[in-house]
Amino acid sequence: MLSTDRSSQNSGHRYLPQIESSDATLSPNQQLLPLTAKVNSDDNLEIGGCEIKRLVEQYGSPLYVLDETTLRTACKQYRDGFAHYYGGESQVIYASKAWSCLAVCSIINSEGLGFDVVSGGEIYTALQAGVESQNLYFHGNNKSRSELELAVTTGCQIIVDNWLELKTLTTIAQESSTQPVKILLRLTPGIECHTHEYIRTGHLDSKFGFDPNQIEQVYAFVSNQPTLECLGIHAHIGSQIFERQPHQDVADVLVKWLKPAQDYGLPMTTLNVGGGLGICYTESDDPPSITEWVKAVSEAVETACNHHQISLPKLIAEPGRSLIGSACVTAYTVGSDKEVPEIRKYITVDGGMSDNPRPITYESVYRSLIANKMSAVLTETVTVAGKHCESGDVLIKDAALPKTEPGDILVVMTTGAYNYSMASNYNRIGRPAAILVNEGEANLIIERETYENLLERDRLPERLINSTNTPN
Ligand code: LLP
């Protein structure tokens, strides 16, 4: 059992930035709670001027609560950072796999960012949200022909991953009225980084991108295709990365690979260094700020360009997690508990691995608090379990919490990235609603899935209707 109070647990933490010291130098990716978090006079957590408990009463539980200010601040820090530190043209594109829905795309579009999309569904969502197709960059290691046709006809830029795709795209481009088709080439940079093996992509043994040994063959092929306009190259080394060096290395490697393209007459002017900047999920995580990361990458590209004597390319970065991760929390309602003597105490919430599959998939660690008892002393160490029929459905091991009762609102922090987008209907549990909060206003941006929604695409063949339970 813990006998620490919240303030001591929080010393050096950034649970409540505004209450503690409002440290303006901290970037959203360095905070556990959204920037607008505060405790009101009823000892309740508010985000975006809205009390979490009241949101749950109104919109149900569990509930994703997305803070517009935090999301916009992160966009601005990336955008302003590149404008300040990079001498050439730059573009920040949001990796929409982190959370793709109309409201998120619309906010990020209004901040002037482009979009990394990886499926027909993500293209469609971004277009419906009003994003212009020239700001869409289409990724993926096995794009279907129909997805490629959609990308070509709508005018997206395509980040070509492999030979099959390159050849299919050449055929589509030849038959298309929208020519030339703008492409970038994805290369595997052979750079290791320290993150979970499932979210590492830049090492040589990766399913993504052309092998660098084939680079000249690819350049030769592309230079013979008048219907393709090759704008540049791309690499992405992985996700949730705290070191600066791997991205500096990738910048260097990519610049080096731009140079031989000139020998093939390819006017390549764009360099995309991918995403991957990490965020704080716990108080001991220590990622660089968005601005520090942007500075490091910009300087690395400029240094490499000077070294290889090429002019500064258009520089693209495609962050996902660091744009939206800390802008959202998930509010759950506490239900049953179980004390296993001498071992642990479980408390159970009304969601779990279906709304946040990251703990069970990557052993990701999260922090939580009780939103309706913000100043209560942390007296317990409990395991926060989900409600799914699966022992591994645990959201947080050893969470430091005050004594909880059924009906308390447990908030899990930093759930903006890869939570809603990876959510499922496991156990036929509908995905939660999502609410956008800003300056005291709350807007429903994703409806809660109902039982009817769960059956919407089920079809019952005629011969099964009224069939009796007759054994063979
Ligand atoms: N660009 C490419 C080509 C990517 O594959 C990714 C992420 C990003 C950009 C954005 O990376 P970020 O800035 O968000 O780190 N589901 C995993 C993360 C998978 C990341 C996939 N690619 C998780 O929940 O940790």
Coordinates of C-alpha atoms and ligand atoms in Angstrom, one line a residue:
M1 CA 0.0 0.0 0.0
L2 CA 1.2 3.5 -0.8
S3 CA 0.9 6.2 1.8
T4 CA 2.0 9.1 -0.4
D5 CA -0.3 12.1 -1.1
R6 CA -0.9 13.3 -4.6
S7 CA 1.3 16.3 -4.4
S8 CA 4.3 14.3 -3.4
Q9 CA 3.6 11.7 -6.1
N10 CA 3.3 14.6 -8.5
S11 CA 6.5 16.4 -7.6
G12 CA 8.4 16.5 -10.8
H13 CA 5.4 15.1 -12.5
R14 CA 3.3 17.0 -14.9
Y15 CA -0.2 15.6 -14.1
L16 CA -1.5 19.1 -13.5
P17 CA 0.7 21.6 -15.2
Q18 CA -1.6 24.5 -14.8
I19 CA -2.2 23.9 -11.1
E20 CA 1.4 23.2 -10.2
S21 CA 3.3 25.9 -12.0
S22 CA 2.0 26.4 -15.5
D23 CA 5.4 25.7 -17.1
A24 CA 5.1 27.2 -20.5
T25 CA 8.3 25.6 -21.6
L26 CA 6.8 22.2 -21.5
S27 CA 5.5 20.8 -24.8
P28 CA 2.2 18.9 -25.0
N29 CA 4.3 15.7 -25.6
Q30 CA 5.9 16.2 -22.2
Q31 CA 2.7 16.4 -20.2
L32 CA 0.5 13.6 -18.8
L33 CA -2.7 15.7 -18.8
P34 CA -4.0 18.1 -21.5
L35 CA -2.7 21.7 -21.1
T36 CA -6.1 23.0 -19.9
A37 CA -6.5 20.5 -17.0
K38 CA -7.4 22.0 -13.7
V39 CA -9.2 21.1 -10.5
N40 CA -12.4 23.0 -9.7
S41 CA -13.8 24.1 -6.4
D42 CA -15.7 20.7 -6.1
D43 CA -12.4 18.9 -6.2
N44 CA -13.2 17.6 -9.7
L45 CA -11.0 17.5 -12.8
E46 CA -11.8 19.8 -15.6
I47 CA -10.4 19.7 -19.1
G48 CA -11.2 22.4 -21.6
G49 CA -13.3 24.1 -19.0
C50 CA -15.6 21.0 -18.8
E51 CA -15.9 18.9 -15.7
I52 CA -15.2 15.3 -16.5
K53 CA -17.7 13.9 -14.0
R54 CA -20.4 16.0 -15.7
L55 CA -19.4 14.9 -19.1
V56 CA -19.7 11.3 -18.1
E57 CA -23.2 11.9 -16.6
Q58 CA -24.2 13.5 -19.9
Y59 CA -22.5 11.4 -22.5
G60 CA -22.0 8.1 -20.7
S61 CA -19.0 6.0 -19.8
P62 CA -16.3 5.2 -20.9
L63 CA -15.7 8.4 -22.7
Y64 CA -12.8 9.8 -24.7
V65 CA -12.3 13.5 -23.9
L66 CA -10.2 15.4 -26.4
D67 CA -8.8 18.8 -25.6
E68 CA -8.8 21.1 -28.6
T69 CA -6.2 23.6 -27.1
T70 CA -3.6 20.9 -26.5
L71 CA -4.0 19.5 -30.1
R72 CA -3.8 22.9 -31.6
T73 CA -0.8 23.8 -29.5
A74 CA 1.1 20.8 -30.6
C75 CA 0.3 21.5 -34.3
K76 CA 1.5 25.1 -33.8
Q77 CA 4.7 24.0 -32.1
Y78 CA 5.6 21.8 -35.0
R79 CA 4.7 24.4 -37.6
D80 CA 6.4 27.3 -35.9
G81 CA 9.4 25.2 -35.0
F82 CA 10.1 24.3 -38.7
A83 CA 9.5 27.9 -39.8
H84 CA 12.0 29.1 -37.2
Y85 CA 14.7 26.4 -37.4
Y86 CA 14.7 25.2 -41.0
G87 CA 16.0 27.4 -43.8
G88 CA 14.0 25.8 -46.6
E89 CA 10.4 25.0 -47.2
S90 CA 8.8 22.6 -44.7
Q91 CA 5.5 20.8 -44.2
V92 CA 4.2 18.9 -41.1
I93 CA 1.8 16.2 -41.9
Y94 CA -0.3 14.4 -39.3
A95 CA 0.0 10.6 -39.2
S96 CA -3.8 10.1 -39.1
K97 CA -3.4 6.4 -38.1
A98 CA -3.0 7.9 -34.6
W99 CA -6.7 9.0 -34.6
S100 CA -8.6 9.5 -37.8
C101 CA -12.1 11.0 -37.6
L102 CA -13.8 14.0 -39.1
A103 CA -13.3 16.4 -36.2
V104 CA -9.7 15.5 -35.6
C105 CA -8.9 15.9 -39.3
S106 CA -10.8 19.1 -39.5
I107 CA -8.9 20.7 -36.6
I108 CA -5.6 19.6 -37.9
N109 CA -6.4 20.8 -41.4
S110 CA -7.4 24.2 -40.1
E111 CA -3.9 24.4 -38.5
G112 CA -2.4 24.1 -42.0
L113 CA -0.9 20.6 -41.6
G114 CA -1.0 17.9 -44.2
F115 CA -2.0 14.3 -43.6
D116 CA -0.3 10.9 -43.8
V117 CA -3.0 8.4 -44.8
V118 CA -2.5 4.6 -45.0
S119 CA -5.7 3.2 -46.4
G120 CA -8.7 4.1 -48.6
G121 CA -10.6 4.7 -45.4
E122 CA -8.1 7.3 -44.1
I123 CA -8.1 9.0 -47.5
Y124 CA -11.9 9.1 -47.5
T125 CA -12.1 10.4 -43.9
A126 CA -9.6 13.2 -44.6
L127 CA -11.3 14.3 -47.8
Q128 CA -14.7 14.3 -46.2
A129 CA -13.2 16.5 -43.4
G130 CA -12.3 19.0 -46.1
V131 CA -8.6 18.3 -46.5
E132 CA -7.3 19.1 -50.0
S133 CA -6.0 16.1 -51.8
Q134 CA -2.6 17.6 -52.6
N135 CA -2.0 17.6 -48.8
L136 CA -2.5 13.9 -48.5
Y137 CA 0.4 11.5 -48.6
F138 CA -0.6 7.9 -49.1
H139 CA 1.5 5.3 -47.3
G140 CA 1.3 1.6 -47.0
N141 CA 3.2 -1.6 -47.8
N142 CA 0.4 -3.4 -49.6
K143 CA -1.9 -0.8 -51.1
S144 CA -4.6 -2.4 -53.1
R145 CA -5.2 -1.5 -56.8
S146 CA -8.5 0.2 -55.9
E147 CA -6.8 2.2 -53.1
L148 CA -4.1 3.3 -55.6
E149 CA -6.7 4.3 -58.2
L150 CA -8.6 6.3 -55.5
A151 CA -5.3 8.1 -54.6
V152 CA -4.5 8.8 -58.2
T153 CA -8.0 10.0 -59.2
T154 CA -8.3 12.3 -56.2
G155 CA -4.8 13.6 -56.6
C156 CA -3.0 12.4 -53.4
Q157 CA 0.8 12.1 -53.4
I158 CA 1.8 8.5 -53.1
I159 CA 4.7 7.2 -51.0
V160 CA 5.7 4.1 -53.0
D161 CA 6.8 1.2 -50.8
N162 CA 7.8 -1.6 -53.1
W163 CA 8.3 -2.9 -56.7
L164 CA 4.8 -4.4 -57.1
E165 CA 3.3 -1.1 -56.1
L166 CA 5.6 0.9 -58.4
K167 CA 4.7 -1.2 -61.4
T168 CA 1.0 -1.2 -60.6
L169 CA 1.1 2.5 -60.2
T170 CA 2.9 3.0 -63.5
T171 CA 0.1 1.2 -65.2
I172 CA -2.6 3.1 -63.4
A173 CA -0.8 6.4 -64.2
Q174 CA -0.6 5.5 -67.9
E175 CA -4.3 5.0 -68.0
S176 CA -5.1 8.0 -65.9
S177 CA -6.1 11.5 -67.0
T178 CA -4.4 12.9 -63.9
Q179 CA -0.8 12.9 -64.9
P180 CA 1.9 12.9 -63.8
V181 CA 1.3 11.1 -60.6
K182 CA 3.3 12.6 -57.8
I183 CA 5.3 10.0 -55.8
L184 CA 7.9 9.7 -53.1
L185 CA 10.0 6.6 -52.6
R186 CA 10.1 4.9 -49.1
L187 CA 13.5 3.5 -48.3
T188 CA 14.5 1.4 -45.3
P189 CA 17.3 3.4 -43.7
G190 CA 18.8 0.6 -41.6
I191 CA 18.7 2.7 -38.4
E192 CA 18.0 1.1 -35.1
C193 CA 16.1 2.9 -32.3
H194 CA 15.2 1.9 -28.8
T195 CA 11.5 1.3 -28.9
H196 CA 9.2 -1.7 -28.8
E197 CA 10.0 -4.2 -31.5
Y198 CA 6.5 -4.0 -33.0
I199 CA 6.7 -0.2 -33.6
R200 CA 10.2 -0.2 -35.0
T201 CA 10.3 0.2 -38.8
G202 CA 13.6 1.6 -40.0
H203 CA 15.9 -1.4 -39.3
L204 CA 16.9 -3.4 -42.4
D205 CA 14.8 -6.4 -41.4
S206 CA 11.5 -4.4 -41.8
K207 CA 8.6 -5.1 -44.1
F208 CA 8.5 -1.4 -45.1
G209 CA 10.2 0.3 -48.0
F210 CA 12.7 -0.4 -50.7
D211 CA 15.9 -2.1 -49.7
P212 CA 18.6 0.6 -50.0
N213 CA 20.8 -1.7 -52.1
Q214 CA 18.2 -1.3 -54.8
I215 CA 18.1 2.4 -54.8
E216 CA 19.8 2.9 -58.1
Q217 CA 17.6 0.4 -59.8
V218 CA 14.5 2.1 -58.5
Y219 CA 15.8 5.5 -59.6
A220 CA 16.6 4.1 -63.1
F221 CA 13.1 2.6 -63.4
V222 CA 11.3 5.8 -62.1
S223 CA 13.4 8.0 -64.4
N224 CA 11.9 6.1 -67.4
Q225 CA 8.3 6.7 -66.4
P226 CA 7.1 10.0 -67.8
T227 CA 3.7 9.5 -66.1
L228 CA 5.3 9.5 -62.6
E229 CA 6.9 12.6 -61.1
C230 CA 9.2 11.5 -58.3
L231 CA 9.4 14.3 -55.8
G232 CA 11.6 12.8 -53.1
I233 CA 12.3 10.1 -50.6
H234 CA 10.9 9.0 -47.3
A235 CA 11.9 7.0 -44.2
H236 CA 10.3 6.3 -40.9
I237 CA 12.3 4.6 -38.2
G238 CA 9.7 3.8 -35.5
S239 CA 7.5 5.3 -32.9
Q240 CA 7.7 6.5 -29.3
I241 CA 11.4 7.5 -29.7
F242 CA 13.1 9.6 -27.0
E243 CA 16.5 9.9 -28.5
R244 CA 17.3 12.6 -31.0
Q245 CA 20.2 10.8 -32.7
P246 CA 18.2 8.3 -34.8
H247 CA 16.3 11.1 -36.5
Q248 CA 19.5 13.0 -37.1
D249 CA 21.0 9.9 -38.6
V250 CA 18.0 9.3 -40.8
A251 CA 18.2 12.9 -42.0
D252 CA 21.8 12.3 -42.9
V253 CA 21.2 9.1 -44.7
L254 CA 18.2 10.5 -46.7
V255 CA 20.2 13.5 -47.9
K256 CA 23.0 11.2 -49.0
W257 CA 20.4 9.2 -51.0
L258 CA 19.0 12.3 -52.7
K259 CA 22.3 13.0 -54.4
P260 CA 22.5 10.0 -56.8
A261 CA 19.0 10.8 -58.0
Q262 CA 20.5 13.7 -59.8
D263 CA 22.5 11.3 -62.0
Y264 CA 19.1 9.9 -63.2
G265 CA 17.7 13.3 -64.0
L266 CA 15.2 13.0 -61.2
P267 CA 14.5 16.5 -59.8
M268 CA 13.9 15.2 -56.3
T269 CA 13.3 18.1 -53.9
T270 CA 11.5 16.6 -51.0
L271 CA 12.8 14.7 -48.0
N272 CA 10.4 13.1 -45.5
V273 CA 11.9 12.0 -42.2
G274 CA 8.8 10.3 -40.9
G275 CA 7.3 10.6 -37.4
G276 CA 8.2 8.9 -34.2
L277 CA 8.8 11.6 -31.5
G278 CA 7.7 10.0 -28.1
I279 CA 5.5 11.3 -25.4
C280 CA 5.3 11.0 -21.6
Y281 CA 3.1 8.2 -20.6
T282 CA 4.6 8.2 -17.1
E283 CA 6.5 10.8 -15.0
S284 CA 9.8 9.0 -15.8
D285 CA 9.4 9.3 -19.5
D286 CA 11.6 12.1 -20.8
P287 CA 11.2 12.9 -24.5
P288 CA 12.6 16.0 -26.1
S289 CA 10.0 18.7 -26.6
I290 CA 8.5 19.2 -30.0
T291 CA 10.6 22.3 -30.6
E292 CA 13.8 20.5 -29.5
W293 CA 13.1 17.7 -31.9
V294 CA 12.3 20.0 -34.8
K295 CA 15.5 21.9 -34.2
A296 CA 17.6 18.7 -34.1
V297 CA 16.1 17.4 -37.3
S298 CA 16.3 20.7 -39.1
E299 CA 19.9 21.2 -38.2
A300 CA 20.8 17.6 -39.2
V301 CA 19.2 18.1 -42.6
E302 CA 21.0 21.4 -43.1
T303 CA 24.4 20.0 -42.0
A304 CA 24.0 17.0 -44.3
C305 CA 23.0 19.2 -47.3
N306 CA 26.0 21.4 -46.8
H307 CA 28.2 18.4 -46.5
H308 CA 26.9 16.8 -49.7
Q309 CA 26.5 20.2 -51.4
I310 CA 22.9 20.0 -52.4
S311 CA 20.3 22.7 -51.9
L312 CA 17.9 22.4 -49.1
P313 CA 15.0 20.1 -49.9
K314 CA 11.4 20.6 -48.8
L315 CA 11.4 19.0 -45.4
I316 CA 8.4 16.9 -44.3
A317 CA 7.9 15.4 -40.9
E318 CA 4.9 13.2 -40.1
P319 CA 4.2 13.0 -36.4
G320 CA 1.1 11.2 -35.0
R321 CA 1.5 10.4 -31.3
S322 CA 3.2 13.6 -30.3
L323 CA 0.5 15.7 -31.9
I324 CA -2.5 14.1 -30.3
G325 CA -1.4 11.6 -27.5
S326 CA -1.6 13.9 -24.5
A327 CA -4.6 15.9 -25.8
C328 CA -7.0 13.1 -24.8
V329 CA -8.0 11.2 -21.6
T330 CA -10.3 8.3 -21.2
A331 CA -12.9 8.5 -18.4
Y332 CA -14.2 5.2 -17.0
T333 CA -16.6 4.4 -14.2
V334 CA -15.3 2.2 -11.4
G335 CA -17.2 -0.9 -10.7
S336 CA -16.4 -4.1 -8.9
D337 CA -13.3 -4.8 -7.0
K338 CA -11.5 -7.9 -5.7
E339 CA -8.9 -8.3 -3.0
V340 CA -6.5 -11.2 -3.4
P341 CA -4.9 -11.4 0.0
E342 CA -1.2 -10.7 0.1
I343 CA -1.1 -10.4 -3.7
R344 CA -3.1 -7.5 -5.1
K345 CA -6.3 -5.6 -5.2
Y346 CA -8.2 -5.3 -8.5
I347 CA -10.6 -2.5 -9.3
T348 CA -12.5 -2.9 -12.5
V349 CA -13.7 -0.3 -14.9
D350 CA -16.3 -0.4 -17.6
G351 CA -14.0 -0.5 -20.6
G352 CA -10.6 -2.0 -21.2
M353 CA -8.7 -3.6 -24.0
S354 CA -11.4 -2.8 -26.6
D355 CA -11.0 0.9 -26.1
N356 CA -7.3 0.8 -25.2
P357 CA -5.6 -2.2 -26.7
R358 CA -2.1 -0.8 -26.1
P359 CA -1.4 -2.3 -22.6
I360 CA -2.2 -5.9 -23.8
T361 CA -0.5 -5.4 -27.2
Y362 CA 2.7 -3.6 -26.2
E363 CA 2.7 -3.8 -22.4
S364 CA 2.3 0.0 -22.5
V365 CA 2.2 1.7 -19.1
Y366 CA -0.4 4.4 -18.3
R367 CA -1.2 6.6 -15.4
S368 CA -4.6 7.3 -13.9
L369 CA -6.4 9.4 -11.3
I370 CA -9.8 9.7 -9.8
A371 CA -11.4 12.7 -11.4
N372 CA -14.0 13.3 -8.7
K373 CA -11.5 13.1 -5.8
M374 CA -8.6 15.1 -7.1
S375 CA -7.1 16.0 -3.7
A376 CA -7.7 12.7 -2.0
V377 CA -4.6 11.1 -0.6
L378 CA -3.2 8.2 -2.6
T379 CA -3.5 5.3 -0.2
E380 CA -3.8 2.3 -2.4
T381 CA -1.8 0.5 -5.0
V382 CA -4.3 -1.3 -7.2
T383 CA -4.5 -3.1 -10.5
V384 CA -7.0 -1.4 -12.9
A385 CA -8.6 -4.2 -14.8
G386 CA -11.0 -4.0 -17.8
K387 CA -14.3 -5.8 -18.1
H388 CA -13.4 -8.1 -21.0
C389 CA -13.3 -11.9 -20.6
E390 CA -9.6 -12.1 -20.7
S391 CA -7.1 -12.2 -17.8
G392 CA -4.7 -10.0 -19.7
D393 CA -7.3 -7.2 -19.9
V394 CA -5.5 -5.0 -17.4
L395 CA -5.2 -1.3 -18.2
I396 CA -2.7 -0.4 -15.4
K397 CA -0.7 -2.5 -13.0
D398 CA 0.1 -1.0 -9.6
A399 CA -1.8 2.3 -10.0
A400 CA -1.4 4.7 -7.1
L401 CA -4.9 5.8 -6.3
P402 CA -7.0 7.1 -3.4
K403 CA -9.5 4.7 -2.0
T404 CA -12.1 4.2 -4.7
E405 CA -15.8 3.3 -4.6
P406 CA -18.1 2.0 -7.3
G407 CA -19.2 5.0 -9.4
D408 CA -16.0 7.0 -9.1
I409 CA -14.6 8.3 -12.3
L410 CA -11.2 6.9 -13.2
V411 CA -9.3 8.9 -15.8
V412 CA -6.5 7.2 -17.8
M413 CA -4.2 9.9 -19.2
T414 CA -2.5 10.2 -22.6
T415 CA -4.9 8.2 -24.6
G416 CA -5.1 10.3 -27.7
A417 CA -2.9 8.3 -30.0
Y418 CA -3.6 4.7 -31.1
N419 CA -6.5 4.2 -28.7
Y420 CA -9.7 5.1 -30.6
S421 CA -7.9 4.1 -33.9
M422 CA -7.1 0.7 -32.6
A423 CA -10.3 0.1 -30.6
S424 CA -12.4 -3.0 -31.3
N425 CA -15.8 -4.5 -30.5
Y426 CA -14.3 -7.4 -28.6
N427 CA -17.0 -9.1 -26.5
R428 CA -19.5 -7.1 -28.5
I429 CA -18.8 -4.0 -26.5
G430 CA -19.6 -0.8 -28.4
R431 CA -16.8 1.7 -28.8
P432 CA -17.1 4.7 -26.5
A433 CA -18.2 8.2 -27.6
A434 CA -15.6 10.9 -28.0
I435 CA -16.1 14.5 -26.9
L436 CA -14.2 17.6 -28.0
V437 CA -13.8 20.1 -25.2
N438 CA -12.8 23.7 -25.6
E439 CA -13.4 26.8 -23.4
G440 CA -16.3 25.3 -21.5
E441 CA -18.0 23.9 -24.6
A442 CA -18.3 20.1 -25.2
N443 CA -19.2 18.7 -28.6
L444 CA -19.9 15.1 -29.4
I445 CA -17.5 14.1 -32.2
I446 CA -18.0 10.4 -32.2
E447 CA -21.2 8.7 -31.1
R448 CA -21.1 5.8 -28.7
E449 CA -21.8 2.5 -30.6
T450 CA -25.1 1.0 -29.7
Y451 CA -26.3 -2.6 -29.8
E452 CA -28.0 -1.8 -33.1
N453 CA -24.7 -0.5 -34.5
L454 CA -23.1 -3.8 -33.5
L455 CA -25.6 -5.7 -35.7
E456 CA -25.7 -3.2 -38.5
R457 CA -23.5 -5.3 -40.9
D458 CA -24.6 -8.7 -39.7
R459 CA -26.6 -10.7 -42.2
L460 CA -28.7 -13.7 -41.3
P461 CA -29.2 -16.1 -44.3
E462 CA -32.9 -16.8 -45.0
R463 CA -32.4 -20.5 -44.3
L464 CA -31.2 -19.8 -40.7
I465 CA -34.3 -17.7 -39.9
N466 CA -36.7 -19.7 -37.7
S467 CA -34.3 -22.7 -37.9
T468 CA -34.7 -25.0 -35.0
N469 CA -32.0 -26.3 -32.9
T470 CA -31.9 -29.8 -34.5
P471 CA -28.8 -31.8 -34.0
N472 CA -27.6 -33.8 -37.1
Ligands
LLP1 N1 4.9 7.8 -40.5 C1 4.8 6.5 -40.7 C2 5.2 5.9 -42.0 C3 4.4 5.6 -39.7 O1 4.3 4.3 -39.9 C4 4.0 6.1 -38.4 C5 3.5 5.3 -37.4 C6 4.1 7.5 -38.3 C7 4.6 8.3 -39.3 C8 3.7 8.2 -37.0 O2 4.5 7.8 -35.9 P1 4.3 8.5 -34.5 O3 4.7 9.9 -34.6 O4 2.8 8.4 -34.1 O5 5.2 7.8 -33.6 N2 0.1 1.4 -32.8 C9 1.4 1.7 -32.2 C10 2.1 2.7 -33.0 C11 2.3 2.3 -34.5 C12 3.0 3.4 -35.3 C13 2.7 3.1 -36.7 N3 3.4 4.0 -37.6 C14 1.2 2.2 -30.8 O6 0.1 2.2 -30.3 O7 2.2 2.5 -30.1

